XYZ file of C-alpha atoms in Angstrom:
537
model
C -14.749 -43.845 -18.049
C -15.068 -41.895 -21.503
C -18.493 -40.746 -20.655
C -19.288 -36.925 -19.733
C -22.413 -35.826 -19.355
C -23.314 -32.370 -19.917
C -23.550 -31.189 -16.827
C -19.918 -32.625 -16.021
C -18.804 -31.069 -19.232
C -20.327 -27.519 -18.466
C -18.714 -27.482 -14.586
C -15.387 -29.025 -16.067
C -15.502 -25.519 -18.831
C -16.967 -23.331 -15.925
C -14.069 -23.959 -13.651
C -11.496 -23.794 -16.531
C -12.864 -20.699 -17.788
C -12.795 -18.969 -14.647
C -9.411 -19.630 -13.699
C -8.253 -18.247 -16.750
C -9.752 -15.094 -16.984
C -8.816 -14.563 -13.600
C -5.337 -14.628 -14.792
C -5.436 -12.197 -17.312
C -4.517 -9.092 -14.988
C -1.714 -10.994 -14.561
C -0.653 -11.740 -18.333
C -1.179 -7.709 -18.449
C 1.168 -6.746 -15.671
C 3.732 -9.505 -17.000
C 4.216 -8.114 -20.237
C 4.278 -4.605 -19.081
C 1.313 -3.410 -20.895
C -1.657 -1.310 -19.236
C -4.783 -3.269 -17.882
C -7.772 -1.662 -19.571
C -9.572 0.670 -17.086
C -13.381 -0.748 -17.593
C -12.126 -4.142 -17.360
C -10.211 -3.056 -13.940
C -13.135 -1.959 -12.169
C -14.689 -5.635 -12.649
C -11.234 -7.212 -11.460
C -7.848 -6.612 -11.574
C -6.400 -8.929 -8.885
C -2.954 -9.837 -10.296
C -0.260 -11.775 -9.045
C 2.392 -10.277 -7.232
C 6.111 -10.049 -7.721
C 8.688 -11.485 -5.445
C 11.893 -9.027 -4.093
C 13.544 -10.559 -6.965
C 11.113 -9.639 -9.878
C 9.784 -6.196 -8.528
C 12.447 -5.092 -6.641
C 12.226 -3.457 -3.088
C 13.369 -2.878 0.453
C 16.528 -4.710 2.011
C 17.232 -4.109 5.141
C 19.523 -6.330 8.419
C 18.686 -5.697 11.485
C 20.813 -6.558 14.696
C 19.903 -6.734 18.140
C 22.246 -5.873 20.923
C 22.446 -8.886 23.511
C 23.385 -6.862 26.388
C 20.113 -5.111 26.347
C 18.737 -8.547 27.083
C 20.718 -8.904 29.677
C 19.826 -5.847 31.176
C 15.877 -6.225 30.825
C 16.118 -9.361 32.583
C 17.805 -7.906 35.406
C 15.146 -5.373 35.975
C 12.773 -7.880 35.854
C 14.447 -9.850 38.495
C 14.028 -6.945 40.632
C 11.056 -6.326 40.598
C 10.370 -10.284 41.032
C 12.223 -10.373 44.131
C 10.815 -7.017 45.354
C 7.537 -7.767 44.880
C 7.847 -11.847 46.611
C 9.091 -9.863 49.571
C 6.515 -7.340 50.108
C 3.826 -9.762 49.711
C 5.860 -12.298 52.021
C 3.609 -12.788 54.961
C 4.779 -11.326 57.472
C 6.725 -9.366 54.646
C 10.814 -9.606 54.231
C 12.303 -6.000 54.869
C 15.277 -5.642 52.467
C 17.405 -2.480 51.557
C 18.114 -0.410 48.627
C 18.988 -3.176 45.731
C 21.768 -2.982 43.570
C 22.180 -3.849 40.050
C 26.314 -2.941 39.992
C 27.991 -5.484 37.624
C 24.934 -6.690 35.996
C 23.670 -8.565 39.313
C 21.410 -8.226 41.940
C 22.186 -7.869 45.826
C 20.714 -6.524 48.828
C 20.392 -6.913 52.237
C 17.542 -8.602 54.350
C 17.355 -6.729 57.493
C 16.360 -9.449 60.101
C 18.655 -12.318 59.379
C 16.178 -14.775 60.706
C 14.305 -13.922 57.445
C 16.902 -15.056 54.961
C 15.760 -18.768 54.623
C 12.295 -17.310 54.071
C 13.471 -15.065 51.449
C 15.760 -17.759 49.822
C 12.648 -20.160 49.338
C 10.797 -17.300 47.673
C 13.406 -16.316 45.580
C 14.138 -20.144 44.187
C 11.338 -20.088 42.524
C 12.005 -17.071 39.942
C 14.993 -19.179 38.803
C 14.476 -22.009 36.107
C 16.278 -24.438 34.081
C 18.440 -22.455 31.579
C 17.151 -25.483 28.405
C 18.958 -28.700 27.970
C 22.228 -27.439 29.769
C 21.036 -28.620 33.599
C 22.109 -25.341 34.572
C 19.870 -22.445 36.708
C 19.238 -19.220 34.665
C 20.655 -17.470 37.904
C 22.683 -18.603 41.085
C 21.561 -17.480 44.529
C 24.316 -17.136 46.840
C 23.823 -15.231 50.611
C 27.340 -13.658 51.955
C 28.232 -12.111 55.404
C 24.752 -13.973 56.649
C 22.295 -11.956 55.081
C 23.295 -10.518 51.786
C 21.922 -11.912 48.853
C 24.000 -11.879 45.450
C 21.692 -13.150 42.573
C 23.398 -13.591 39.358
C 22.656 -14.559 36.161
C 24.655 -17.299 34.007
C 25.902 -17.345 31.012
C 23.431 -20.343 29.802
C 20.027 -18.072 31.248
C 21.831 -14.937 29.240
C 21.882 -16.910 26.119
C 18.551 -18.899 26.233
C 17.068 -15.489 27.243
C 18.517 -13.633 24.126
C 17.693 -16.699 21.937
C 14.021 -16.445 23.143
C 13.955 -12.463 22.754
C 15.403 -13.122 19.000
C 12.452 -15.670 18.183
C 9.819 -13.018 19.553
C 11.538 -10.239 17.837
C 11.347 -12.016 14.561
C 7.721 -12.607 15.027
C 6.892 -8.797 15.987
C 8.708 -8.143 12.790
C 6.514 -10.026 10.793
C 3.170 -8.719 12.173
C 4.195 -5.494 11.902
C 5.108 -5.868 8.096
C 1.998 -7.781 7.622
C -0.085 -4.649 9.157
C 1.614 -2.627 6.193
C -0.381 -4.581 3.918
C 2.774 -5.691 2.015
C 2.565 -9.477 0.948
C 5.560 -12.313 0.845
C 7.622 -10.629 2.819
C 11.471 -12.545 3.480
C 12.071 -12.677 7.019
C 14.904 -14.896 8.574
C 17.042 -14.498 11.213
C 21.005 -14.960 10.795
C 23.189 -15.698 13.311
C 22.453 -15.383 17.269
C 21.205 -11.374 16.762
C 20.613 -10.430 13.380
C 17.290 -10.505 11.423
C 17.579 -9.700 7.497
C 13.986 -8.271 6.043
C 13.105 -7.864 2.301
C 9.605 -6.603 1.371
C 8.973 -6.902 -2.085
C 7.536 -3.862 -4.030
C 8.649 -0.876 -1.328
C 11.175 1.110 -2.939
C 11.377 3.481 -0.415
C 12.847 1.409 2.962
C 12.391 5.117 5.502
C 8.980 3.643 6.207
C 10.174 0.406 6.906
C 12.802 1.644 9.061
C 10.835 3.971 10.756
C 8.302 0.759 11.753
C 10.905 -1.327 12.769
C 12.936 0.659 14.597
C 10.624 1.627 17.087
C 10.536 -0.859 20.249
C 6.981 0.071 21.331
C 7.870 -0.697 25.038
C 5.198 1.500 26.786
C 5.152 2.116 29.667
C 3.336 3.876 32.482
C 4.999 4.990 35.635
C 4.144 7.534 38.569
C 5.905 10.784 38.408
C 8.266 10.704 41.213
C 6.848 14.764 42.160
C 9.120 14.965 44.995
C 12.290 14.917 42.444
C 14.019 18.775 42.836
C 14.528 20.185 39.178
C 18.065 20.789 39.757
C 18.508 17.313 40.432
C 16.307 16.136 37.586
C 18.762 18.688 35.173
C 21.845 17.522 36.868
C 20.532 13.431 35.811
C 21.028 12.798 39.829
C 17.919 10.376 40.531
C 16.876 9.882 43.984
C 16.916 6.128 45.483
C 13.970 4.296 43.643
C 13.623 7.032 40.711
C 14.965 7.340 37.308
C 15.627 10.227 35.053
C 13.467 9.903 31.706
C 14.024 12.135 28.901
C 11.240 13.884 26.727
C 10.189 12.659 23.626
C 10.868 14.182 20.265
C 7.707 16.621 19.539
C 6.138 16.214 23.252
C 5.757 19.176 25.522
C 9.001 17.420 27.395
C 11.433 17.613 24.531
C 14.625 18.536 25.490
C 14.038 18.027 29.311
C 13.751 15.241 31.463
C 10.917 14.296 34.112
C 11.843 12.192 37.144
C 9.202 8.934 37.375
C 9.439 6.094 40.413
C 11.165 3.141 38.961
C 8.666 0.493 39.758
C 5.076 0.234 40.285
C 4.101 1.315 37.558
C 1.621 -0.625 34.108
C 3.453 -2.005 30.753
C 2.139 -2.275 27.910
C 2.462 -6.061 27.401
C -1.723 -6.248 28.582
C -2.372 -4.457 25.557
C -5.181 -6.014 23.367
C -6.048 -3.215 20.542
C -4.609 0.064 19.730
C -5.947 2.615 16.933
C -5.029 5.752 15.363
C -8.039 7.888 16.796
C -8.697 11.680 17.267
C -9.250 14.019 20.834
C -12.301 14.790 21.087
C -12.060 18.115 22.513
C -8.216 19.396 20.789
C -8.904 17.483 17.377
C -5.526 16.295 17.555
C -4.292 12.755 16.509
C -3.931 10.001 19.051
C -3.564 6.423 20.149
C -6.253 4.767 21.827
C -5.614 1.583 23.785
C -7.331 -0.991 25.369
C -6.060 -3.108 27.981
C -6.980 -6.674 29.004
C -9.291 -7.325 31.824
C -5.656 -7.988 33.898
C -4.217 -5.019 32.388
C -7.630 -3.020 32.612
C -7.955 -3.781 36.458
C -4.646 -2.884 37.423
C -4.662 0.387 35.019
C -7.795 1.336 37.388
C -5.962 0.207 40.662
C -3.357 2.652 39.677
C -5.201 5.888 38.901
C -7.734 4.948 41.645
C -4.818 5.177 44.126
C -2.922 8.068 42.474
C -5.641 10.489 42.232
C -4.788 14.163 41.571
C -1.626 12.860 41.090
C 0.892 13.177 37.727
C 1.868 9.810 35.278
C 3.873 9.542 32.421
C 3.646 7.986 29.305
C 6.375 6.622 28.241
C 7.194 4.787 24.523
C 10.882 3.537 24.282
C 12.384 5.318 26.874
C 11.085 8.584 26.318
C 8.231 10.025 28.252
C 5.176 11.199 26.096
C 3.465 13.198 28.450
C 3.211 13.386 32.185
C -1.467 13.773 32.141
C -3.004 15.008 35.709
C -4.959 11.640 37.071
C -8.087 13.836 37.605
C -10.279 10.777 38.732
C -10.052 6.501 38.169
C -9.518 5.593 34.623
C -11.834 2.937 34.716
C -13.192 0.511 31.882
C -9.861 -0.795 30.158
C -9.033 1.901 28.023
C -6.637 5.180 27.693
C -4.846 7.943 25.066
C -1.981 8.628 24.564
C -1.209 11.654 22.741
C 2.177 13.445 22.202
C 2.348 15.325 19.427
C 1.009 12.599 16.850
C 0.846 13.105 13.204
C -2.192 11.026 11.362
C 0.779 9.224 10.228
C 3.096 8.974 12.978
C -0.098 8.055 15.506
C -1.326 5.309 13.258
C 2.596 3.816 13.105
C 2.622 3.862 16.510
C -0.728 2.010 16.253
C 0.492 -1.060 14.418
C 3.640 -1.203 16.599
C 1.210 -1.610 19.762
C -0.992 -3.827 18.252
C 1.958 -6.087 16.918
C 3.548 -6.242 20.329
C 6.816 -4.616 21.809
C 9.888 -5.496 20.661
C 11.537 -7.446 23.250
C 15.211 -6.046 22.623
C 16.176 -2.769 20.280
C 16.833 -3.384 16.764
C 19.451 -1.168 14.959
C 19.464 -1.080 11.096
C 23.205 -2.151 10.080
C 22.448 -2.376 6.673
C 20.187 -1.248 3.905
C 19.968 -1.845 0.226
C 17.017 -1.130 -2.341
C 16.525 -3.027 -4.979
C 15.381 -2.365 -8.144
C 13.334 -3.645 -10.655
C 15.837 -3.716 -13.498
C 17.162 -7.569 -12.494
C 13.763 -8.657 -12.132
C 12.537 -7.424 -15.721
C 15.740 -9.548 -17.348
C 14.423 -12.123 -15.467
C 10.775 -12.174 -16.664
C 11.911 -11.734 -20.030
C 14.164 -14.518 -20.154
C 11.745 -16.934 -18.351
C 9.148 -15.768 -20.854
C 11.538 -16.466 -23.909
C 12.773 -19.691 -22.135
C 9.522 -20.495 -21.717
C 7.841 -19.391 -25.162
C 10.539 -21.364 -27.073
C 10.076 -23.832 -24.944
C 6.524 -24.421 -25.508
C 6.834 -24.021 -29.570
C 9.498 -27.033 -29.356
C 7.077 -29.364 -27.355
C 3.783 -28.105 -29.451
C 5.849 -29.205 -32.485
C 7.302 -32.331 -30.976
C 3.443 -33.375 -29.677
C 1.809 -32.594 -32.756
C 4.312 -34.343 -35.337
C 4.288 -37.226 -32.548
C 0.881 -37.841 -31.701
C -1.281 -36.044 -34.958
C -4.919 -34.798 -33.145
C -3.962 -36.043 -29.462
C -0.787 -33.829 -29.886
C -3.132 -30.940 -29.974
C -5.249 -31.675 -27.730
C -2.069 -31.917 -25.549
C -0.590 -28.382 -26.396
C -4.611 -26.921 -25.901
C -4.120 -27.912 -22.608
C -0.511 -27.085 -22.207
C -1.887 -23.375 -22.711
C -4.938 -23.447 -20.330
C -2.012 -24.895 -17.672
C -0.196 -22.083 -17.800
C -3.674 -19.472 -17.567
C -4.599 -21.647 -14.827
C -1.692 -21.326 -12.585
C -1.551 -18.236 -13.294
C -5.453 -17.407 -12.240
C -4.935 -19.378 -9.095
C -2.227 -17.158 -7.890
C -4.064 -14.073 -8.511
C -6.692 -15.550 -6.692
C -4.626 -16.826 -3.834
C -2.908 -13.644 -4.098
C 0.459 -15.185 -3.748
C 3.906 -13.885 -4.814
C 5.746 -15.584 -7.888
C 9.677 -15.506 -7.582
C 12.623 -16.140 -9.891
C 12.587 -20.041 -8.397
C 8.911 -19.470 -8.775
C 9.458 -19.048 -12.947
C 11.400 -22.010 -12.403
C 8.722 -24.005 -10.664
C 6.480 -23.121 -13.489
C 8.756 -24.288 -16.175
C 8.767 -27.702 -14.139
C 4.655 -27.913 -13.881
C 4.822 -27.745 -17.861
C 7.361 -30.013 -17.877
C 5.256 -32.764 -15.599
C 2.123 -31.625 -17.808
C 4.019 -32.475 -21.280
C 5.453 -36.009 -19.281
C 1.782 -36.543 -18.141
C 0.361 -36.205 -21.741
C 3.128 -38.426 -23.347
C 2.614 -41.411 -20.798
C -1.358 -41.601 -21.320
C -0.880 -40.978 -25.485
C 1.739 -43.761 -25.206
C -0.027 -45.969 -23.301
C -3.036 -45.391 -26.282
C -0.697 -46.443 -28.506
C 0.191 -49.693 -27.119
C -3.165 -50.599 -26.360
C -3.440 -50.159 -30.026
C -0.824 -52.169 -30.397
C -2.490 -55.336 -28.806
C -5.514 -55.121 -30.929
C -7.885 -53.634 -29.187
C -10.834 -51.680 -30.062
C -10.419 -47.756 -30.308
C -12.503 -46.805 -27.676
C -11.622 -49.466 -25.308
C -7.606 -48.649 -26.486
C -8.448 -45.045 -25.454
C -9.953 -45.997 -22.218
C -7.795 -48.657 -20.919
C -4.882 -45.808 -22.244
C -5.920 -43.441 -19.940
C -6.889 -45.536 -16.833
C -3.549 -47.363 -16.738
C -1.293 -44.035 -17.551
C -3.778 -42.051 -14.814
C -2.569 -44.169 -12.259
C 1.378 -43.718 -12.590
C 0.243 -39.426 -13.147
C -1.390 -39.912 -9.859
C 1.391 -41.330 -7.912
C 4.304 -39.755 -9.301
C 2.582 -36.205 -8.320
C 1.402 -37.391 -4.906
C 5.201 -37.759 -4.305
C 6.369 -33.962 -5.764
C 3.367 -32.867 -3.735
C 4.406 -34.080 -0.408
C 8.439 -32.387 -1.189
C 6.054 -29.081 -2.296
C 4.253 -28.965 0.995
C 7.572 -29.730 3.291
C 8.950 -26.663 1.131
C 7.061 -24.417 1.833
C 6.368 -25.528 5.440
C 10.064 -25.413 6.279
C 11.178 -23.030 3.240
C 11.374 -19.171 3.406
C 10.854 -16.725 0.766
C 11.788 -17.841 -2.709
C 11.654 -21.158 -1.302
C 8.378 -21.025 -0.491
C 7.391 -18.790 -3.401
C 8.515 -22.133 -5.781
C 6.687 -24.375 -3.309
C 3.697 -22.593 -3.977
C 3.801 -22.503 -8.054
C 4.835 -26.396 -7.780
C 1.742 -27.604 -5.778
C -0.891 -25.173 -7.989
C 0.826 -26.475 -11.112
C 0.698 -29.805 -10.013
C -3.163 -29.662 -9.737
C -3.630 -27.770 -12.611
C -1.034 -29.736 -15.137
C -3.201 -32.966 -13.710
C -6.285 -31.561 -14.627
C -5.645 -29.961 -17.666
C -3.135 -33.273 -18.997
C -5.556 -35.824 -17.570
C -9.530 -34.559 -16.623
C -9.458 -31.627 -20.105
C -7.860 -34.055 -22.612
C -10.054 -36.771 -22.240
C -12.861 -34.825 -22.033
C -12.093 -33.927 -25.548
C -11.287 -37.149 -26.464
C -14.477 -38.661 -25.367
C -16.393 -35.970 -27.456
C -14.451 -36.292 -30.431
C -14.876 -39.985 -29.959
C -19.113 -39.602 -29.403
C -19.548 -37.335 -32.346
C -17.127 -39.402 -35.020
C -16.809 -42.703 -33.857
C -13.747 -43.748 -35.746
C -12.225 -46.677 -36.862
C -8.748 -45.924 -36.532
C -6.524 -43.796 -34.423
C -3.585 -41.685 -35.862
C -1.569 -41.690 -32.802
């Protein structure tokens, strides 16, 4: 068990070594002093600082459920209009009203109601566990049908679009290259976000704030302009207004209601440039669903006007000169380099399923997070003096060896996170303090155990052995244990949870290896090279 050859000893150094020089970047940025330039451009990769350490961006974010209730009512009507054009033979209904936040029209043969019942049935489904429908059906005076939605679809529909949202938050953040973001959701419509490191929260805003519902719908070219100025759409139109910056700004454009592409087929978007104006825009590619039915529409609508619209706001209103075929398109509207690759990331992370409103917005800074570091540091430098003086006085040579390894913990944990690129957190100092803490504990168990090996006569090198083959068992299993609570931590933790998750299960590797694998690697090589007689322990 004591023997290490040298090819064990020189991967055991290797793989030491490199983990702490990897963290010196870090022990740079922690003290506040500047990493040296030539030593930069062969690696600087340091570990990052937590919301609570660094300071940054705060913001809450609400969502406003009645927009959810309105999407879905849209949705149901183009559902039903669409079963009954493709009923065979098809269901003639009138206009359809959404008055009161439900559907109704009329079926104009009443021999086709039970026909248009059973196809509308099936766009209704179990609103979760409550047994109820997520809309009730109900046909009055013979042949009008009033679909409504119920409380229980309302609130399982905003609780999905909350879930989604919170997901479309977090790619987009992601795509800003910031790293251990906090994002949770509170309550039934309110998301809090904190980004560690951006001081400035406009750009954060600015991200979030935008839906990136797009949209593409055929301009209704019959519309009068008075009409379209007065906001009086005709039956199966809507009134869209121009986009900030587009050639529409500050009018409107009339576009036919449904029929028309969303964006939701999407599969890449990127900041690109016209070829023939130079001017920034956003090209998209569609799926081979969305790409067919993009190409359906144009090759039907030829020499015809379509808008582009983003959030409720048309972009621009393009000729269709001939099929768009192949799965792609531009958008343009008066992009910045900027502006076109936000609107880039927004695509490419999805649309937001329901507007998000900034109710709140706080930056923090730094100066709470530097008090912090410094009185982890001092907690933990004083710390580390008591226990080097405690293991030395205690166990004479082994005491050192325990304190060498204390130190090439702390490098190691340290390395590892650069290399993992994780964030460390206030609870994250904390879960650092602990790892020394288990490393120390580790150290005093096997040196103990020594001891009373000692104790019952035995030889030294059989005391050290048995010593460290008994006490390695009980390290093992006690941090097999704080492993498994690390790993549910940070599976079903969030942000500073997580961030002392992480420190916890690298520490508990590296206080293992150092305490257990290091220390008796120097034991056995003191023991090889002077073979003594007695043990001062």
């Amino acid at each position: 068990m004591l023997d290490f050859p040298q090819w064990k000893r020189i991967w055991l150094w290797g793989l030491t070594l490199v983990f702490c020089l990897a963290a010196v970047p870090s022990l740079f940025a922690l003290s506040g002093q500047k990493y040296p330039e030539p030593l930069a451009k062969i690696y600087d990769q340091s570990v990052n600082l937590g919301l609570d350490l660094a300071g940054g961006s705060h913001i809450l974010l609400e969502a406003e459920p009645t927009q959810v209730a309105a999407q879905r009512l849209e949705t149901m009507e183009e559902s039903v209009s669409a079963a009954m054009r493709r009923a065979d033979p098809r269901i003639r209904i009138g206009d359809i009203s959404r008055r009161e936040g439900r559907l109704t029209f009329m079926v104009e043969n009443p021999a086709d109601v039970d026909r248009a019942r059973d196809l509308i049935e099936p766009l209704t489904t179990g609103a979760g566990l409550t047994g109820q429908r997520d809309w009730t059906i109900q046909v009055v005076d013979g042949q009008r049908f009033v679909i409504a939605p119920t409380q229980a679809g309302i609130d399982q529909a905003v609780n999905n679009a909350m879930e989604t949202a919170v997901e479309v938050v977090r790619k987009r953040i992601d795509a800003l290259g910031t790293r251990e973001p906090t994002i949770i959701r509170q309550g039934d419509n309110r998301i809090v976000v904190q980004v560690p490191g951006l001081q400035d929260p406009g750009e954060l805003k600015d991200l979030l704030g935008q839906t990136a519902k797009l949209e593409f719908k055929l301009v209704d070219v019959e519309a009068q302009a008075s009409e379209i100025q007065e906001g009086i759409a005709r039956p199966g139109s809507q009134i869209i207004p121009g986009a900030p910056g587009s050639d529409f700004e500050g009018s409107a454009i009339a576009v036919k209601r449904l029929g028309g592409i969303k964006g939701d087929t999407l599969t890449d978007a990127r900041q690109s440039f016209d070829a023939q104006t130079n001017e920034a825009v956003v090209t998209i590619t569609f799926d081979s669903s969305g790409g067919q039915r993009f190409a359906k529409l144009t090759r039907e609508n030829v020499n015809r006007p379509f808008a582009i619209i983003l959030d409720d706001q048309v972009l621009s209103a393009p000729n269709i000169n001939e099929p768009i075929l192949g799965g792609t398109a531009q958008i343009s509207g008066g992009f910045t380099v900027e502006s076109a690759n936000q609107l880039a990331i927004s695509l490419r992370s999805g649309a937001l399923p329901v507007d998000l409103s900034v109710i709140e917005e706080r930056t923090v800074g730094p100066d709470l997070g530097a008090d912090s570091i410094e009185a982890g540091m001092l907690a933990m430098g004083v710390g580390s003096m008591l226990v080097i003086v405690l293991m030395i006085v205690t166990y004479g040579r082994f005491g050192v060896y325990s304190t060498v390894a204390l130190a090439f913990n702390v490098l190691m944990i340290l390395g590892i996170m650069a290399i993992l690129n994780t964030t460390l957190t206030l609870p994250g100092i904390a879960g650092f303090v602990l790892t020394i803490g288990a490393a120390v504990d580790a150290n005093v168990l096997i040196n103990e155990r020594i001891r009373e090996e000692r104790k019952r006569g035995r030889r030294v090198v059989a005391a050290v052995e048995n010593g460290y083959k008994e006490a390695s068992r009980a390290i093992y299993d006690a941090n097999i244990t704080n492993f498994i609570a690390g790993v549910l931590l940070f599976l079903f933790g969030s942000g500073p949870v997580r961030g002392f998750a992480v420190v916890l299960v690298i520490g508990l590797f590296t206080s293992v290896f150092t305490a257990v694998v290091l220390t008796r690697m120097w034991v056995a090589m003191w023991l090889r090279k002077k073979r003594p007689s007695e043990l001062v322990i």
